[in-house]
Coordinates of C-alpha atoms in Angstrom, one line a residue:
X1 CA -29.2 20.9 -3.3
X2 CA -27.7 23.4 -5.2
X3 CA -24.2 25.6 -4.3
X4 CA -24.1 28.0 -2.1
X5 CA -21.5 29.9 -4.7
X6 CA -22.4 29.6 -8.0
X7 CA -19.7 30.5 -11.0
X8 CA -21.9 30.1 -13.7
X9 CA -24.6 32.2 -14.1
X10 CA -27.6 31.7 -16.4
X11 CA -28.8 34.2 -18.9
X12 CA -31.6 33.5 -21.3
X13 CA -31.5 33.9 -24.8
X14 CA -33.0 37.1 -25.2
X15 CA -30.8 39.1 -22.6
X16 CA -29.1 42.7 -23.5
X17 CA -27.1 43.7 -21.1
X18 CA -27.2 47.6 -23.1
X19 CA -31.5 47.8 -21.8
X20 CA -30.1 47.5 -18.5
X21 CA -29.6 51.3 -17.2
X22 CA -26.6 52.2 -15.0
X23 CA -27.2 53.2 -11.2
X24 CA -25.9 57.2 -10.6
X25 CA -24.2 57.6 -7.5
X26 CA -23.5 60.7 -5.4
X27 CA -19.9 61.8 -6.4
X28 CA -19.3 61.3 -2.6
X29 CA -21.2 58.4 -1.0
X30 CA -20.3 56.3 1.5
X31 CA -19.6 52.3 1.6
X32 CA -20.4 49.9 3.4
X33 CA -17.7 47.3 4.5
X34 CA -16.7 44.7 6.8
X35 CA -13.5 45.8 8.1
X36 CA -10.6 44.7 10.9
X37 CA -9.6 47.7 13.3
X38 CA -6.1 48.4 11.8
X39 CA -4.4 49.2 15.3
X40 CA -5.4 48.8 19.3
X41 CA -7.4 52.0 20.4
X42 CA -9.0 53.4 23.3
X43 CA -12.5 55.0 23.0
X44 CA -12.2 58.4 24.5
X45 CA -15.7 58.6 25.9
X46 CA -16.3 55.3 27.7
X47 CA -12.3 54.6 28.3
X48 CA -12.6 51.2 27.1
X49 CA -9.8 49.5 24.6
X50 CA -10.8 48.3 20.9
X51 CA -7.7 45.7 20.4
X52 CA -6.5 45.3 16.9
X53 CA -8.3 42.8 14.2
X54 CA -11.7 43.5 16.0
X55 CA -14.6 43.5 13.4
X56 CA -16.8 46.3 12.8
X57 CA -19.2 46.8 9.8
X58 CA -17.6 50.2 8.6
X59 CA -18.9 53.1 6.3
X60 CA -16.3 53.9 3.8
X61 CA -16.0 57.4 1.7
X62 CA -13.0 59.1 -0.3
X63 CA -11.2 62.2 1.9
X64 CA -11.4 65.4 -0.7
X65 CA -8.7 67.4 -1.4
X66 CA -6.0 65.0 0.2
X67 CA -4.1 62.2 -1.5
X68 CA -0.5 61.5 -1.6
X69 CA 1.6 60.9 -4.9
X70 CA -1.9 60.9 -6.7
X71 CA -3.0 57.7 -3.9
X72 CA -6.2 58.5 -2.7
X73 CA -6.7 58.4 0.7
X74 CA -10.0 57.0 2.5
X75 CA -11.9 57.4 5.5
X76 CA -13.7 55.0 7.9
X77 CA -16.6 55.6 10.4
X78 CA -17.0 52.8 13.1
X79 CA -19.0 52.8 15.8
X80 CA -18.0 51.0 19.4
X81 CA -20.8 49.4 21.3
X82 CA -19.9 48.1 24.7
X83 CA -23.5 46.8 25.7
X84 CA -21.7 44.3 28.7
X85 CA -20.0 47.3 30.3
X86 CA -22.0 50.6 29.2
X87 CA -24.4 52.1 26.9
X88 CA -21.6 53.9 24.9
X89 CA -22.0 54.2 20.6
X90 CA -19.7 56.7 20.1
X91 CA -18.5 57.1 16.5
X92 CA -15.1 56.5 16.2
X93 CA -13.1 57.6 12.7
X94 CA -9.9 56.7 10.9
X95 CA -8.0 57.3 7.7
X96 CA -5.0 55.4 5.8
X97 CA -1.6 56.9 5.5
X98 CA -0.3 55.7 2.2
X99 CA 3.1 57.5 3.3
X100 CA 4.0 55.3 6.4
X101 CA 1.5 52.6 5.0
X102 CA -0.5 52.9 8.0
X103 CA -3.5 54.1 9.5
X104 CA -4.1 57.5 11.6
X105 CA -6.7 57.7 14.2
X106 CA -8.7 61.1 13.6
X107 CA -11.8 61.4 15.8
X108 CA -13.6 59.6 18.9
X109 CA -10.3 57.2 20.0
X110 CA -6.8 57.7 20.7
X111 CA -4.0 55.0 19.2
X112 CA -2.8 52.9 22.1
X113 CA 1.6 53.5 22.4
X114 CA 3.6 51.2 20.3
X115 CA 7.2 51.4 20.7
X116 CA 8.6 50.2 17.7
X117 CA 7.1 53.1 15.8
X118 CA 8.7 55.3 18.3
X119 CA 12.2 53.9 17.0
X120 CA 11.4 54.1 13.8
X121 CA 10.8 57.5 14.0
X122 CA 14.0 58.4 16.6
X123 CA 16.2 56.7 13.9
X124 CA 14.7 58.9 10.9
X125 CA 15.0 62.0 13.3
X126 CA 18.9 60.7 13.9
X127 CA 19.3 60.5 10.3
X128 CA 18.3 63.5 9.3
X129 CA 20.2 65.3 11.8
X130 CA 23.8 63.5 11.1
X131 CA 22.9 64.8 7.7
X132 CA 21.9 68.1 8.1
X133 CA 25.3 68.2 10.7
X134 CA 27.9 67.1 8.0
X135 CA 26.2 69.6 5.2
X136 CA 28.0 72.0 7.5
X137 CA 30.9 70.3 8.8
X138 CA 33.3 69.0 6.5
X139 CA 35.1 67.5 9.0
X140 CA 32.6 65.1 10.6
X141 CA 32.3 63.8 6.8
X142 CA 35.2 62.4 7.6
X143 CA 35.3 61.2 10.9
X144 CA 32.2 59.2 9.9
X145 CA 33.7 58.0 7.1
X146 CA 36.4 56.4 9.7
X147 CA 34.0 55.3 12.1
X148 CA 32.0 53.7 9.1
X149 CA 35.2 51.8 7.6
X150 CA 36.5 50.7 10.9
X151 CA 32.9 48.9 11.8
X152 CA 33.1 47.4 8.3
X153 CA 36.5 46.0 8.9
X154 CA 35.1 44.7 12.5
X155 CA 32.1 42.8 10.7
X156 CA 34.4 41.7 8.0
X157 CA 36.6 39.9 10.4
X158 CA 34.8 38.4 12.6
X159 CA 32.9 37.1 9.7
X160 CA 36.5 35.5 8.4
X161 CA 36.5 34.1 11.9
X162 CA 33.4 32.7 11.5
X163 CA 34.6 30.9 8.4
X164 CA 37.3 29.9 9.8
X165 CA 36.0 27.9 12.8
X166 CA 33.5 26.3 10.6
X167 CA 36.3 24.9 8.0
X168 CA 38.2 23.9 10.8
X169 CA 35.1 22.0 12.2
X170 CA 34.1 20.4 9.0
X171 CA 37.8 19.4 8.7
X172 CA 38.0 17.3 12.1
X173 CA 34.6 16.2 11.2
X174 CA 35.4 14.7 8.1
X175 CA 38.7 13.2 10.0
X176 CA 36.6 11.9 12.5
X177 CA 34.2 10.1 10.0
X178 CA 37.2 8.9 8.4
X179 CA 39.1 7.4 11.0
X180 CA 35.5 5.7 12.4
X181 CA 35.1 4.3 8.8
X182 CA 38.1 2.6 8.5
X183 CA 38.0 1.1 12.0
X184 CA 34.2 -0.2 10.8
X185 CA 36.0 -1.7 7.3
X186 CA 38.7 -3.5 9.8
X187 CA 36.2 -4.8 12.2
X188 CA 34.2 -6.3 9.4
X189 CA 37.1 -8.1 7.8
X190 CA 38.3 -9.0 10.6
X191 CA 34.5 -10.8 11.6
X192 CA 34.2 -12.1 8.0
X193 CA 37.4 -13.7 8.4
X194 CA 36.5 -15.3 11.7
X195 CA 33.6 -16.6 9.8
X196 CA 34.9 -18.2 7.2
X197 CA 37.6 -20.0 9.4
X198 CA 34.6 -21.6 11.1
X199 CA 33.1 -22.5 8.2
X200 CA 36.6 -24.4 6.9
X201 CA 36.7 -26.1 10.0
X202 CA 33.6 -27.2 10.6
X203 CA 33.3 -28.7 6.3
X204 CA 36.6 -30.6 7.1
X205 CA 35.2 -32.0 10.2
X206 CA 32.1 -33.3 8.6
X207 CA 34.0 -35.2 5.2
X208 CA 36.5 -36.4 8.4
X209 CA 33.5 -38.3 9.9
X210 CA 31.0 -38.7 7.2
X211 CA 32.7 -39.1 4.4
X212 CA 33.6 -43.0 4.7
X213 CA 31.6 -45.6 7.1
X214 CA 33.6 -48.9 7.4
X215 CA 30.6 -51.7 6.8
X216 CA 30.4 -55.3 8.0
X217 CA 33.8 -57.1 6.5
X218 CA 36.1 -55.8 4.8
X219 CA 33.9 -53.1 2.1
X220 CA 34.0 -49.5 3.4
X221 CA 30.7 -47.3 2.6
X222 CA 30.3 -43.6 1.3
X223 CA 27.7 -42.0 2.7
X224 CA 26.6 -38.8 0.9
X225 CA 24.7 -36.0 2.4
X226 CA 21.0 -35.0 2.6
X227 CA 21.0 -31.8 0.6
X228 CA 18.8 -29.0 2.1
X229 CA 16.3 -28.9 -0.6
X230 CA 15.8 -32.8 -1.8
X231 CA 14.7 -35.3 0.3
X232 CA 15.3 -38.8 -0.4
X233 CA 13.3 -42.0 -0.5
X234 CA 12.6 -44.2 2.3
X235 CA 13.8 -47.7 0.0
X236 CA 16.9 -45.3 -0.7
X237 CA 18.1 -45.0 2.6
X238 CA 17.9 -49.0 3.5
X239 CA 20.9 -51.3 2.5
X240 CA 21.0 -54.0 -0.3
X241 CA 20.8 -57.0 1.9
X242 CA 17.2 -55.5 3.4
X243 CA 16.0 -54.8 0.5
X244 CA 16.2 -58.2 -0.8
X245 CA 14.9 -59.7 2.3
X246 CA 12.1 -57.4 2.4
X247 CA 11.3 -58.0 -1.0
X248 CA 11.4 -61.9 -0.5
X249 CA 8.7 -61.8 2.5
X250 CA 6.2 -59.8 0.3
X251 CA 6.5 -62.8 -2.3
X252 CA 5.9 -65.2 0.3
X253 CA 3.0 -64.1 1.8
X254 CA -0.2 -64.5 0.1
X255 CA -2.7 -61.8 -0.7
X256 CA -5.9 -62.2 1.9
X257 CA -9.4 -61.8 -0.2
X258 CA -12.1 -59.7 2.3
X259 CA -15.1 -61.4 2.7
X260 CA -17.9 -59.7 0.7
X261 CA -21.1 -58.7 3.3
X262 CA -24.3 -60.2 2.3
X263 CA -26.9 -57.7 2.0
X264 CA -25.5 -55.0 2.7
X265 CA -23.9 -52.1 0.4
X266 CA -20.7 -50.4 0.6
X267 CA -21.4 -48.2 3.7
X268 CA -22.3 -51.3 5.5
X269 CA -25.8 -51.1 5.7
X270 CA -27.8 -54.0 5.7
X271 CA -30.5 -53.6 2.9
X272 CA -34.6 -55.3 3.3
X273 CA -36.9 -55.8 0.6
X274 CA -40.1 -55.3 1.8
X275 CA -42.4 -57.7 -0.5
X276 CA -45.7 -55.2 -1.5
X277 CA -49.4 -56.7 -1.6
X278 CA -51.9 -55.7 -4.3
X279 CA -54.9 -53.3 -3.4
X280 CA -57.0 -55.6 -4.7
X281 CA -56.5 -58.9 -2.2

C-alpha cells in the first residue's frame, strides 16, 4: 500500500517544467479555504449563535483600496446553515484587523459582547485623556508624578517585606534541619554504641564457656569454633580414643562376598535359552 502523503515525487526523464504554461488568474478572485470562525456571532436573520472555532469552508478575496501599514487586509464570505432548527443560508462576511490583530464582523451577523475588549478599550480611552489633560495642565504633571512615585515606593516595600519573611523563613528552616540533624547523628551513636557493647559482651561470654572443656582426668580440651563458611568433617569432630576403637572393629570384621545369581544378569532377570530345531526334521 502505498502513502497516503507522498514527499517524493517522480518526474521522468524527459520533463521541462518551462513547456508547462502558467494559469492567469483574475486580479481579484476569490479562494477557497477551510477556516475557524474567529469570534462567537449571532446570525441576524435566523437569531441563532455561531460560537467561536466552528468550521466553515470559506471564500477568501483581497479588500481594494484598504490595508494598513502596507498589510493587506482580506475578506471572508461564510455561509450559516442551520438545517436542525430552520432553513436559513444567509451569507455571513468578515474581514481581519491587522491593527487590533483581530477580526471585524461586516455583514449578515453581529459579534456577540466580550468584556475584556471593552477594558481594553476604556483603559486606552483613560490614557489618552490623562494625556491630553496634562498637555494643558502643568500642574497635574506633577501631581501624577507624586501619585506615581508614591505607588512605586508602596510596591517597592512591600516587596522588601516579602524578602524579608522569606530570609527569615529559610533561616529557621535551615535551624530547624540543623538542630534535627544533629539529634539524628546523636541517636545513631548513641545505638551503634549500644551495639557494640552487646557484641563485647556476648564474645567474652562465648571464650568464658567455650573456650576450655575440662576432659576425663586431669587433660583439659580447647574446643574451637565452627566458622560460618567451613564446615568440618564428621571423623574430625570424634575424639582420639573413638577413633581408634572404631578403626579396630573395621579390621576385625571380615568382608562378606554376595553370592553371584545363576542365570540371571545384573537387573536380576533370570535368562532361558530356548534350544532351536532345524526346518528340515
Amino acid at each position: 500500500m502505498s502513502e497516503r502523503k507522498v514527499l517524493n515525487k517522480y518526474f521522468p526523464p524527459d520533463f521541462d517544467p518551462e513547456l508547462i504554461s502558467r494559469r492567469k488568474h483574475p486580479k481579484n478572485s476569490q479562494q477557497v479555504v477551510r477556516l475557524m470562525a474567529p469570534f462567537s456571532m449571532r446570525c441576524n436573520t435566523c437569531g441563532e449563535y455561531i460560537y467561536k472555532g466552528k468550521k466553515f469552508n470559506a471564500r477568501k478575496e483581497t479588500v481594494d483600496g484598504e490595508d494598513y501599514l502596507g498589510i493587506k487586509i482580506f475578506r471572508f464570505y461564510i455561509k450559516w446553515q442551520v438545517i436542525e432548527f430552520t432553513l436559513c443560508s444567509a451569507e455571513i462576511t468578515f474581514k481581519t484587523d491587522p491593527m487590533n490583530t483581530d477580526y471585524t464582523a461586516e455583514h449578515g451577523a453581529s459579534r456577540n459582547f466580550e468584556p475584556w475588549r471593552d477594558e481594553g478599550a476604556e483603559e486606552e480611552v483613560d490614557r489618552l485623556a490623562k494625556l491630553e489633560e496634562e498637555e494643558n495642565n502643568p500642574m497635574k504633571v506633577l501631581e501624577n508624578k507624586t501619585v506615581d512615585s508614591k505607588r512605586e515606593m508602596d510596591i517597592l516595600d512591600a516587596l522588601q517585606d516579602i524578602r524579608a519573611r522569606n530570609a527569615r523563613n529559610e533561616r529557621v528552616g535551615q535551624s530547624d534541619d540543623l538542630l534535627a540533624r544533629i539529634a539524628l547523628e546523636e541517636v545513631e551513636n548513641e545505638e551503634d554504641a549500644e551495639r557494640k557493647r552487646l557484641e563485647e559482651e556476648d564474645e567474652k561470654l562465648i571464650q568464658e564457656v567455650f573456650s576450655k572443656v575440662p576432659a576425663s582426668g586431669s587433660s583439659v580440651v580447647t574446643v574451637k569454633r565452627k566458622a560460618d563458611d567451613q564446615e568440618p568433617l564428621p571423623h574430625t569432630l570424634l575424639s582420639e580414643s573413638t577413633r581408634s576403637l572404631i578403626a579396630s572393629q573395621s579390621i576385625l570384621v571380615p568382608a562378606t562376598k554376595k553370592r553371584k545369581a545363576v542365570g540371571k544378569n545384573t537387573l536380576g532377570i533370570k535368562v532361558v535359552k530356548k534350544s532351536v530345531k532345524p526346518i528340515g526334521q
